[in-house]
PDB file of C-alpha atoms in Angstrom:
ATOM      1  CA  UNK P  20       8.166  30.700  33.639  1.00  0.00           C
ATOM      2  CA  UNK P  21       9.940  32.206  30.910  1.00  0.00           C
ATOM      3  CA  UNK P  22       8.203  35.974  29.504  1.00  0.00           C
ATOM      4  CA  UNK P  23       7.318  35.056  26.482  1.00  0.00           C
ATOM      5  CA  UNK P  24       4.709  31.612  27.261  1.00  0.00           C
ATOM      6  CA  UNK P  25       2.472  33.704  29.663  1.00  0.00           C
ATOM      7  CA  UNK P  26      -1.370  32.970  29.360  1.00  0.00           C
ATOM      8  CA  UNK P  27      -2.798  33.300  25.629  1.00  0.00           C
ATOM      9  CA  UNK P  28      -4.323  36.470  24.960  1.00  0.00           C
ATOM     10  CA  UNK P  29      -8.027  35.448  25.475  1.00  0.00           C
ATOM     11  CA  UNK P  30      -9.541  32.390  24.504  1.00  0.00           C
ATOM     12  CA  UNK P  31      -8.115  29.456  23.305  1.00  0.00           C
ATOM     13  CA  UNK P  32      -7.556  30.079  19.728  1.00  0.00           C
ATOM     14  CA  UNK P  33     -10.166  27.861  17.123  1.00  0.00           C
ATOM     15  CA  UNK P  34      -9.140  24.200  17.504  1.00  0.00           C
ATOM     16  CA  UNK P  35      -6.774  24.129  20.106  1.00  0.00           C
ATOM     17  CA  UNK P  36      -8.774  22.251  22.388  1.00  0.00           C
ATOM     18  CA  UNK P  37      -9.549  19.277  19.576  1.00  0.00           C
ATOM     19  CA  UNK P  38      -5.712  19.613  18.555  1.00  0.00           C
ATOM     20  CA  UNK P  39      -4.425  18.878  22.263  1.00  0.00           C
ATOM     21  CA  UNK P  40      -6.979  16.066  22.681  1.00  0.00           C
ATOM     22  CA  UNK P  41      -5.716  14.050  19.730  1.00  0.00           C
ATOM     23  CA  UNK P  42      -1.804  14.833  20.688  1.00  0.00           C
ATOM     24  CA  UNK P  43      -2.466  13.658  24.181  1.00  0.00           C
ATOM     25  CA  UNK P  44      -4.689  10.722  23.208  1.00  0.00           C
ATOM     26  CA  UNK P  45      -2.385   9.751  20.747  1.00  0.00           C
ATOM     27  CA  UNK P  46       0.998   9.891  23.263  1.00  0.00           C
ATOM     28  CA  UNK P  47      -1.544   8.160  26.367  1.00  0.00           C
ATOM     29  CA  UNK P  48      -1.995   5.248  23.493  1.00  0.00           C
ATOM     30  CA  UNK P  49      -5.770   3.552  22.888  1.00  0.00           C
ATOM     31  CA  UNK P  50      -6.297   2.196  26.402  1.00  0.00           C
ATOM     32  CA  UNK P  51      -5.377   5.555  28.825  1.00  0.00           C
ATOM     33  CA  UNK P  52      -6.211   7.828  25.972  1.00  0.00           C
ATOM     34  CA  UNK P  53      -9.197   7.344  26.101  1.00  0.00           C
ATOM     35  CA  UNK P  54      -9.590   8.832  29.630  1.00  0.00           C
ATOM     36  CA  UNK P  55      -8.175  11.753  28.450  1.00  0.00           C
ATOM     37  CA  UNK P  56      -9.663  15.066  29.316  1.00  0.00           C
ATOM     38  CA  UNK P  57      -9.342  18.967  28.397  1.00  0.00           C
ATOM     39  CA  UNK P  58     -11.087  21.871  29.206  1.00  0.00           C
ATOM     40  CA  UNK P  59      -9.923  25.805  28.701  1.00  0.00           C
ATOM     41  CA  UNK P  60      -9.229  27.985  31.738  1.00  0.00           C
ATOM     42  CA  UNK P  61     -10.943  30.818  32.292  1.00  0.00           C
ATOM     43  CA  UNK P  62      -7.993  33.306  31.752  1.00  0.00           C
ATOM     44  CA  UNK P  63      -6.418  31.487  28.674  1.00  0.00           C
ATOM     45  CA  UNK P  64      -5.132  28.289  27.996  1.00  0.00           C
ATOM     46  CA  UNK P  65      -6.216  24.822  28.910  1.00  0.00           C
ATOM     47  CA  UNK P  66      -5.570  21.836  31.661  1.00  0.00           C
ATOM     48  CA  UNK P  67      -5.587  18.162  30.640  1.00  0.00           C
ATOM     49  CA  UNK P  68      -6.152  15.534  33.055  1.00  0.00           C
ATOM     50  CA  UNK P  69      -6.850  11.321  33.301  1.00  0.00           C
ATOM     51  CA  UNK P  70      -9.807   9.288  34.770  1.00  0.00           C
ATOM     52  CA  UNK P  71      -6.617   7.163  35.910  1.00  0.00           C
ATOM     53  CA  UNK P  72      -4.370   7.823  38.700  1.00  0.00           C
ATOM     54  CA  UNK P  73      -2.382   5.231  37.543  1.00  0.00           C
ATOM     55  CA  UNK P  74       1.112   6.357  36.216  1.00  0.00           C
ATOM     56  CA  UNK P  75      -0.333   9.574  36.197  1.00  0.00           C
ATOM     57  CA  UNK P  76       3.011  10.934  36.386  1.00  0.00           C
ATOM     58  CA  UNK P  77       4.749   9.635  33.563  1.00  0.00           C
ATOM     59  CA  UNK P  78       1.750  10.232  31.118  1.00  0.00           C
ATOM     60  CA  UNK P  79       1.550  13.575  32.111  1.00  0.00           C
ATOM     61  CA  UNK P  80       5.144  14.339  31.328  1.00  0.00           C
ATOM     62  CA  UNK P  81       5.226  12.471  28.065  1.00  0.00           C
ATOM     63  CA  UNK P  82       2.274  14.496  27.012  1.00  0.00           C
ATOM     64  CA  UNK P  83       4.109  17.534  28.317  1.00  0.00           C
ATOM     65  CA  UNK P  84       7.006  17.003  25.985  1.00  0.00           C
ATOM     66  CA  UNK P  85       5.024  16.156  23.262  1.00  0.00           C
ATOM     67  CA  UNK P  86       2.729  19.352  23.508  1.00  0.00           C
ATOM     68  CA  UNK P  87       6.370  21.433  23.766  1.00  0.00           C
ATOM     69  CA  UNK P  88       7.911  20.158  20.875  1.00  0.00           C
ATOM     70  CA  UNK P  89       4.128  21.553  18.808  1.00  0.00           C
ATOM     71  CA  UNK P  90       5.406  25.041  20.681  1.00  0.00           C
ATOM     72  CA  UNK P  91       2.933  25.063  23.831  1.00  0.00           C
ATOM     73  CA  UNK P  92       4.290  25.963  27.266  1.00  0.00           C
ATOM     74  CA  UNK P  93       3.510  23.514  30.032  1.00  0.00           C
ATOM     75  CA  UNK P  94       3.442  23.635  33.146  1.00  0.00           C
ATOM     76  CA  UNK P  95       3.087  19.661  35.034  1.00  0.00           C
ATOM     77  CA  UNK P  96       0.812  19.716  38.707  1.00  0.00           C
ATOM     78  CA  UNK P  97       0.202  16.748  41.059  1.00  0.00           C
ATOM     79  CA  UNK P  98      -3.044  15.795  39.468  1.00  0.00           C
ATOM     80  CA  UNK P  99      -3.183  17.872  35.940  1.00  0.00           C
ATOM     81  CA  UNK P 100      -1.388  19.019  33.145  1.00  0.00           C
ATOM     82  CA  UNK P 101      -1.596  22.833  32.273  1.00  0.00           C
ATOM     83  CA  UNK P 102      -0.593  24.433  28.847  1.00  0.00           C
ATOM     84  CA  UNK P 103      -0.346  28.287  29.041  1.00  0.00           C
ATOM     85  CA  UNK P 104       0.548  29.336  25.475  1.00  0.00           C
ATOM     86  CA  UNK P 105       3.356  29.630  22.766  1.00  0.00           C
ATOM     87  CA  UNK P 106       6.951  29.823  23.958  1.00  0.00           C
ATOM     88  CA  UNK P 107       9.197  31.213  21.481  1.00  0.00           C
ATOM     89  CA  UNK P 108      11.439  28.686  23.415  1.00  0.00           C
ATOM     90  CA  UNK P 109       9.856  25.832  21.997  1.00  0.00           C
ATOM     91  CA  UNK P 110       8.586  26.956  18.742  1.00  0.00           C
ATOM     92  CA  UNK P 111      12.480  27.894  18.084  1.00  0.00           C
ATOM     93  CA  UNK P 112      12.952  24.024  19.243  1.00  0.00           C
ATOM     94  CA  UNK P 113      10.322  22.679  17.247  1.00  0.00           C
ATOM     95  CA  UNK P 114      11.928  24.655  13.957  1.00  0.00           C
ATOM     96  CA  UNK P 115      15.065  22.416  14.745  1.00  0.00           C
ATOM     97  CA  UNK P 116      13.527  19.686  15.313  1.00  0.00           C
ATOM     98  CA  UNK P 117      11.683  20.387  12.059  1.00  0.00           C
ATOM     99  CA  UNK P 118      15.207  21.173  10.493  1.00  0.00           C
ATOM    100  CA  UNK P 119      16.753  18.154  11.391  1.00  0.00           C
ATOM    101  CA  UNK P 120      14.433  15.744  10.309  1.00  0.00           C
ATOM    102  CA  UNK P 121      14.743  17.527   6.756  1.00  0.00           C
ATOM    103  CA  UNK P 122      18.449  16.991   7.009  1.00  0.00           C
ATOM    104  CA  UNK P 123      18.406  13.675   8.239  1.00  0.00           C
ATOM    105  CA  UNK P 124      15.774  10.797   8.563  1.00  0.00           C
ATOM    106  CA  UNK P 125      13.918  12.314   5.532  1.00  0.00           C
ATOM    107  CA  UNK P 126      16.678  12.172   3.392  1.00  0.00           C
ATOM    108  CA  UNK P 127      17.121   8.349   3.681  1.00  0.00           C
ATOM    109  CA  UNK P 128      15.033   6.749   1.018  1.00  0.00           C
ATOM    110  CA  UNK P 129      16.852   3.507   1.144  1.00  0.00           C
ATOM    111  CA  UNK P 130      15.667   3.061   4.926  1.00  0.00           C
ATOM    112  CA  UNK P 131      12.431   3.679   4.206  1.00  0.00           C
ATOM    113  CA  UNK P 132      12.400   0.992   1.413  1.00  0.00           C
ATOM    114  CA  UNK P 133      14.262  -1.665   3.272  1.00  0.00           C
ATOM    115  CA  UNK P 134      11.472  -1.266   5.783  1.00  0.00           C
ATOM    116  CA  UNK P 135       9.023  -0.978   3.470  1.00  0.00           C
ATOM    117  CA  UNK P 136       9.847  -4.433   2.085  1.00  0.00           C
ATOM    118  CA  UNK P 137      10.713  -6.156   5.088  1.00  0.00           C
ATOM    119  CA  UNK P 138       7.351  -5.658   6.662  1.00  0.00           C
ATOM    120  CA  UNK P 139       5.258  -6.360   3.209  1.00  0.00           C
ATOM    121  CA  UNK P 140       7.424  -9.510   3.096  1.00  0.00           C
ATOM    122  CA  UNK P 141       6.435 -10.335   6.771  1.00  0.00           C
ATOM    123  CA  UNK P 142       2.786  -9.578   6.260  1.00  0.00           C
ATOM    124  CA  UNK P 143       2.283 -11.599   3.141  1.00  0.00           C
ATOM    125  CA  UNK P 144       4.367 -14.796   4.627  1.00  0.00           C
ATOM    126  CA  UNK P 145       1.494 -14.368   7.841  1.00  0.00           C
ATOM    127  CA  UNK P 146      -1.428 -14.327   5.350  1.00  0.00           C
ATOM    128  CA  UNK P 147      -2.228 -10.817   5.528  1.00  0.00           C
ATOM    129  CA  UNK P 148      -4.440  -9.723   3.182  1.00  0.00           C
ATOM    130  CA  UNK P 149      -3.122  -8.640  -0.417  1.00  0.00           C
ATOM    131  CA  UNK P 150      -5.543  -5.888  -1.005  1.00  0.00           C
ATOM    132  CA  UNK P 151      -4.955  -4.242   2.437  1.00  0.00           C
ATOM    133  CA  UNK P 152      -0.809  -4.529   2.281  1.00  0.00           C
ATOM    134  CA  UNK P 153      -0.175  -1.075   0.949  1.00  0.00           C
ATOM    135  CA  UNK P 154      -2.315   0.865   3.306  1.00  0.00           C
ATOM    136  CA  UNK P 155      -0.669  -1.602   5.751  1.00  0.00           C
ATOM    137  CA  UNK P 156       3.011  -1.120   5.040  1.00  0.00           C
ATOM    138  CA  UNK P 157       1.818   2.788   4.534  1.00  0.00           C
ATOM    139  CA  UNK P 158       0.874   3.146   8.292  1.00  0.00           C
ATOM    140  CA  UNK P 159       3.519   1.239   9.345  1.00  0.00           C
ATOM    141  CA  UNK P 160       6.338   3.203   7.819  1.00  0.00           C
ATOM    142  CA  UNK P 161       4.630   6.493   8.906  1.00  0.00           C
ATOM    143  CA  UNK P 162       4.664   5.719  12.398  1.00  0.00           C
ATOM    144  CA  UNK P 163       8.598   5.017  12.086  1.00  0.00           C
ATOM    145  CA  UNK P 164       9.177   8.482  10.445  1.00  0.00           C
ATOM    146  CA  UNK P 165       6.984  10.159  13.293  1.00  0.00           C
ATOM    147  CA  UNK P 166       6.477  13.241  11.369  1.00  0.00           C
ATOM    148  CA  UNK P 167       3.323  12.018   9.645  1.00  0.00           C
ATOM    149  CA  UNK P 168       1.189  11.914  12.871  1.00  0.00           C
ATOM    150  CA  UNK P 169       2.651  14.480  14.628  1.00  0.00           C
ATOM    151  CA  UNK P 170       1.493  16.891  11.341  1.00  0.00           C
ATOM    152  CA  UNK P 171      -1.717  15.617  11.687  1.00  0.00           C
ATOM    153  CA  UNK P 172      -2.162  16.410  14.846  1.00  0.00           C
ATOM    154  CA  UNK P 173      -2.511  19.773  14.173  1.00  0.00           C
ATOM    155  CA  UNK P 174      -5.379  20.176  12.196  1.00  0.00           C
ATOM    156  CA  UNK P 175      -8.021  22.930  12.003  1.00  0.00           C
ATOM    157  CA  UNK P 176      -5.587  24.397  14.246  1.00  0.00           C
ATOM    158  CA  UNK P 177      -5.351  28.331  13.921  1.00  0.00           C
ATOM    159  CA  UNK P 178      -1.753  29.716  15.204  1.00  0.00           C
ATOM    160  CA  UNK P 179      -1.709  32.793  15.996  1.00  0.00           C
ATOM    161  CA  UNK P 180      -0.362  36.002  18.754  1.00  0.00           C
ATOM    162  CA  UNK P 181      -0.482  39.205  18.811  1.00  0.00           C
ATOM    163  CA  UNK P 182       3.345  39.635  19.605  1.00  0.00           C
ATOM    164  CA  UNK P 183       5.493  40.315  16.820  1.00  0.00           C
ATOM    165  CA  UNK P 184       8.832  37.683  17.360  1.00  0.00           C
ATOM    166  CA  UNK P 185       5.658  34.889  17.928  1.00  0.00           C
ATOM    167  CA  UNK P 186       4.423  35.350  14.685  1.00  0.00           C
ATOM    168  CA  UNK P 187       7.600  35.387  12.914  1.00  0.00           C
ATOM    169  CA  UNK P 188       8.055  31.883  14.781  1.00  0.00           C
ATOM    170  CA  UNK P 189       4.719  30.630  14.050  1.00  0.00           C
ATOM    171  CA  UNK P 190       5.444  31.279  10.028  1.00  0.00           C
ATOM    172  CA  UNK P 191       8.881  29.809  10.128  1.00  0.00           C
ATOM    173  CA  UNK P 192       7.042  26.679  11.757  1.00  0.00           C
ATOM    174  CA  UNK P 193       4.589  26.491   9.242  1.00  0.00           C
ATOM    175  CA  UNK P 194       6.834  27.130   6.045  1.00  0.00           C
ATOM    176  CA  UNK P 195       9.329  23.986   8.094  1.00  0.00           C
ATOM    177  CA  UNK P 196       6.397  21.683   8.494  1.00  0.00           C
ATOM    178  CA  UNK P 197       5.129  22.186   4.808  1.00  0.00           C
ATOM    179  CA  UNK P 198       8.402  20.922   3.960  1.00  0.00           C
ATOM    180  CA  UNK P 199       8.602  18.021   5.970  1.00  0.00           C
ATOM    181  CA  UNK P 200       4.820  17.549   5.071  1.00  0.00           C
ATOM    182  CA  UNK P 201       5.991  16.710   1.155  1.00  0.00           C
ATOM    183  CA  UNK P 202       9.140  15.044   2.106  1.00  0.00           C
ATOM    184  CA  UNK P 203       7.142  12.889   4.524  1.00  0.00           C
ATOM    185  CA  UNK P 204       4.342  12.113   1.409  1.00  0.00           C
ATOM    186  CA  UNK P 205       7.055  11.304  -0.851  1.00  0.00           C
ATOM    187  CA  UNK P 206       8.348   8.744   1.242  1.00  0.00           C
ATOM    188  CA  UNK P 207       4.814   7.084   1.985  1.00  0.00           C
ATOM    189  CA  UNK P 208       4.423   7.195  -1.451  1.00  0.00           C
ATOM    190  CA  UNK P 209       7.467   4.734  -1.902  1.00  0.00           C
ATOM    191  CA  UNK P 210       6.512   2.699   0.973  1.00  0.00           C
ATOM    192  CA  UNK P 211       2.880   1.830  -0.872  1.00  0.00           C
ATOM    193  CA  UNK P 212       4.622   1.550  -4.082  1.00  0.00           C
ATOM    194  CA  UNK P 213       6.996  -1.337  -2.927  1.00  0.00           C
ATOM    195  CA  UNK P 214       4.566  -3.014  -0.754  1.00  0.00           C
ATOM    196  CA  UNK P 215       2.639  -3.429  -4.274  1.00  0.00           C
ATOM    197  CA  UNK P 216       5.333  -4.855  -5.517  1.00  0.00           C
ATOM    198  CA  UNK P 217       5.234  -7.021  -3.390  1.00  0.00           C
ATOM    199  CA  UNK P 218       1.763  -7.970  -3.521  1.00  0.00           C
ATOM    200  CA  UNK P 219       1.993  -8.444  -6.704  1.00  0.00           C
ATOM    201  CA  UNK P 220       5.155 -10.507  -6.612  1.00  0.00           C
ATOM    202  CA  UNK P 221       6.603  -9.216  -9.916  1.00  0.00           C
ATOM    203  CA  UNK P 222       9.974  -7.556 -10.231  1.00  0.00           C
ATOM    204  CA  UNK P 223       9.854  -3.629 -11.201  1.00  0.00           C
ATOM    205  CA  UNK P 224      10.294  -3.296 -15.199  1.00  0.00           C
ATOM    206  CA  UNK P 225      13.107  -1.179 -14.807  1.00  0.00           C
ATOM    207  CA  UNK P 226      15.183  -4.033 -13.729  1.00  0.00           C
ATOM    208  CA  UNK P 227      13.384  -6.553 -15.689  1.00  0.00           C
ATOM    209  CA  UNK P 228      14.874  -4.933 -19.174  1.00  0.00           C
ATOM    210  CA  UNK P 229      18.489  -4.242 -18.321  1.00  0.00           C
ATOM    211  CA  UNK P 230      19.295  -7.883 -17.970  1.00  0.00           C
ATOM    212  CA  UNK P 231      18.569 -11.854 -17.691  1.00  0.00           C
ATOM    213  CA  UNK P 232      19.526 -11.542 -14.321  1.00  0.00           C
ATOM    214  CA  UNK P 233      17.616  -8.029 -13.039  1.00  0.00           C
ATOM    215  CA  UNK P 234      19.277  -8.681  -9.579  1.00  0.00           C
ATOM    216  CA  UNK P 235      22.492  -7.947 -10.374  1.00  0.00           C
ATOM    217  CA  UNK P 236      24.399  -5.483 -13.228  1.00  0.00           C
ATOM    218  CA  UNK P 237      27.019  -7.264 -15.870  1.00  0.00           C
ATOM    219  CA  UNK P 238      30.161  -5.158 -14.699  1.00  0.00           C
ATOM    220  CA  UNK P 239      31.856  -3.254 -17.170  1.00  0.00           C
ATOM    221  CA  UNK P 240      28.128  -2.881 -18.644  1.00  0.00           C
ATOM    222  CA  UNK P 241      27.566   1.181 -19.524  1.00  0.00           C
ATOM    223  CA  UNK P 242      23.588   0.664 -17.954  1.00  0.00           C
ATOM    224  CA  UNK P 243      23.757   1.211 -13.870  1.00  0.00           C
ATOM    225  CA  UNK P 244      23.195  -1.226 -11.467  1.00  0.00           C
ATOM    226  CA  UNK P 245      19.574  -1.782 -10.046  1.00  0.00           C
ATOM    227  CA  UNK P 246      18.816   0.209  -7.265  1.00  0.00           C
ATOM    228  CA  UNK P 247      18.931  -0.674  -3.715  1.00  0.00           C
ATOM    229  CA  UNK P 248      15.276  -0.842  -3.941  1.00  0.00           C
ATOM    230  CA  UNK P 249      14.824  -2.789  -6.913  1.00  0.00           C
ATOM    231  CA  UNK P 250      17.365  -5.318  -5.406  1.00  0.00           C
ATOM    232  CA  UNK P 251      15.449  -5.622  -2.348  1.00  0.00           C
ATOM    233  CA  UNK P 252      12.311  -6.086  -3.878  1.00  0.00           C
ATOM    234  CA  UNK P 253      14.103  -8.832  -6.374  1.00  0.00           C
ATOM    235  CA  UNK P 254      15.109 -10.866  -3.409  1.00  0.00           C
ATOM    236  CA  UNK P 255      11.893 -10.569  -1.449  1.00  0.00           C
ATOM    237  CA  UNK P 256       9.077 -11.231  -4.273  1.00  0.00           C
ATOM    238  CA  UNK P 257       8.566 -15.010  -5.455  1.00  0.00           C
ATOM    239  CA  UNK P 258       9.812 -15.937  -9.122  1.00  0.00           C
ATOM    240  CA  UNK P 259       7.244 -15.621 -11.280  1.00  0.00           C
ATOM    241  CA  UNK P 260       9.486 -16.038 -14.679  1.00  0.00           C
ATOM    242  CA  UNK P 261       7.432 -18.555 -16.895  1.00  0.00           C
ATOM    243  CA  UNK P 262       9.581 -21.046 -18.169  1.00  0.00           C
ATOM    244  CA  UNK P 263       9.459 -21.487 -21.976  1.00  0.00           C
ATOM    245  CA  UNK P 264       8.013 -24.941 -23.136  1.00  0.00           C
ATOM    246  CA  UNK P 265      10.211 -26.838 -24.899  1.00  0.00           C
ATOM    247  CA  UNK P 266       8.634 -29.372 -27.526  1.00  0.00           C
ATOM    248  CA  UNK P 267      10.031 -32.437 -27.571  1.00  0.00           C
TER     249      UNK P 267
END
């Protein structure tokens, strides 16, 4: 056990408990999670254990990860799960992993569109309802980017330790996951924005006024191409261009 992920200083710190119930429940999924329990230990800390015995081992250790990369220290037993504090270990590795989504996933807009249309598309073709779609395609995308949940997770949580190279952790954390926090809002916002599109099965007015045919740019024309979104949306959306009547 490394020196700095000893027991907390006292008790559990306000919300911990509530915090590592909804990251375990949420890693057990809906049927296991719900046999999920977690009680502090008298000198600090807490111990989480099933109702189940059954693949007790592997939830245990996918909670255990999941509960390191928030910063915890864990230790995994026969029949529980114990979490003993911050590690400066894994806060440092959650700051990475933090990092990395910033410089990667999170920077790919056009992924999260493509998805974003593919599953609206999907939905509507099975009947799903049209008012629900966005909140739908929302969810959907969120779970893919990961961040969302995990961020939520942690509410009403209060991070704190009396040792000085904790705390500078714990604020590089929080400034990291504020980041991702907007990054991961901007791209939900996208997501809901295409699946009404969608929905609505009209073709976004940007790409409606550059051209007869908004799919595609005239080349040599000075105006850019539609974007990758806009295309993707063109293809997927019905045509709803009304014919002109001709007289006869």
């Amino acid at each position: 056990m490394t020196t700095d992920s000893m027991f907390l200083e006292g008790p559990a710190s306000t919300g911990q408990e509530q915090v590592v119930q909804r990251i375990c429940e949420r890693v057990a999924g809906p049927v296991v999670g719900a046999g999920v329990h977690v009680a502090s230990l008298p000198l600090g800390g807490l111990e989480v254990w099933l109702d189940s015995p059954r693949h007790r081992w592997r939830f245990h250790h996918r909670m255990a990860r999941e509960l390191r990369l928030a910063g915890w220290h864990t230790e995994t037993g026969p029949d529980r799960l114990l979490l003993l504090g911050w590690s400066a270990v894994c806060l440092s590795h959650r700051a990475r992993m933090l990092s990395a989504a910033l410089a990667g996933r999170l920077t790919d807009f056009d992924k999260t569109a493509f998805m974003a249309v593919m599953i609206a598309t999907r939905l509507r073709h099975e009947g799903f309802p049209i008012e629900d779609l966005p909140a739908e395609v929302e969810a959907r995308c969120g779970d893919e980017l990961r961040w969302p949940a995990r961020l939520a997770d942690l509410d009403g949580l209060e991070r704190r330790s009396s040792l000085e190279p904790l705390r500078l952790r714990l604020a590089q954390v929080a400034g990291l996951e504020a980041k991702v926090s907007r990054r991961c809002g901007e791209h939900l916002a996208l997501a809901s924005k295409v699946a009404r599109t969608v929905a609505g099965g009209a073709v976004p007015a940007r790409s409606r006024v550059r051209s007869s045919a908004p799919c595609s740019s005239t080349p040599g024309s000075s105006s850019p191409g539609a974007g990758l979104t806009e295309r993707m949306v063109c293809v997927s959306v019905p045509n709803v261009v009304r014919r002109a009547s001709v007289s006869p």
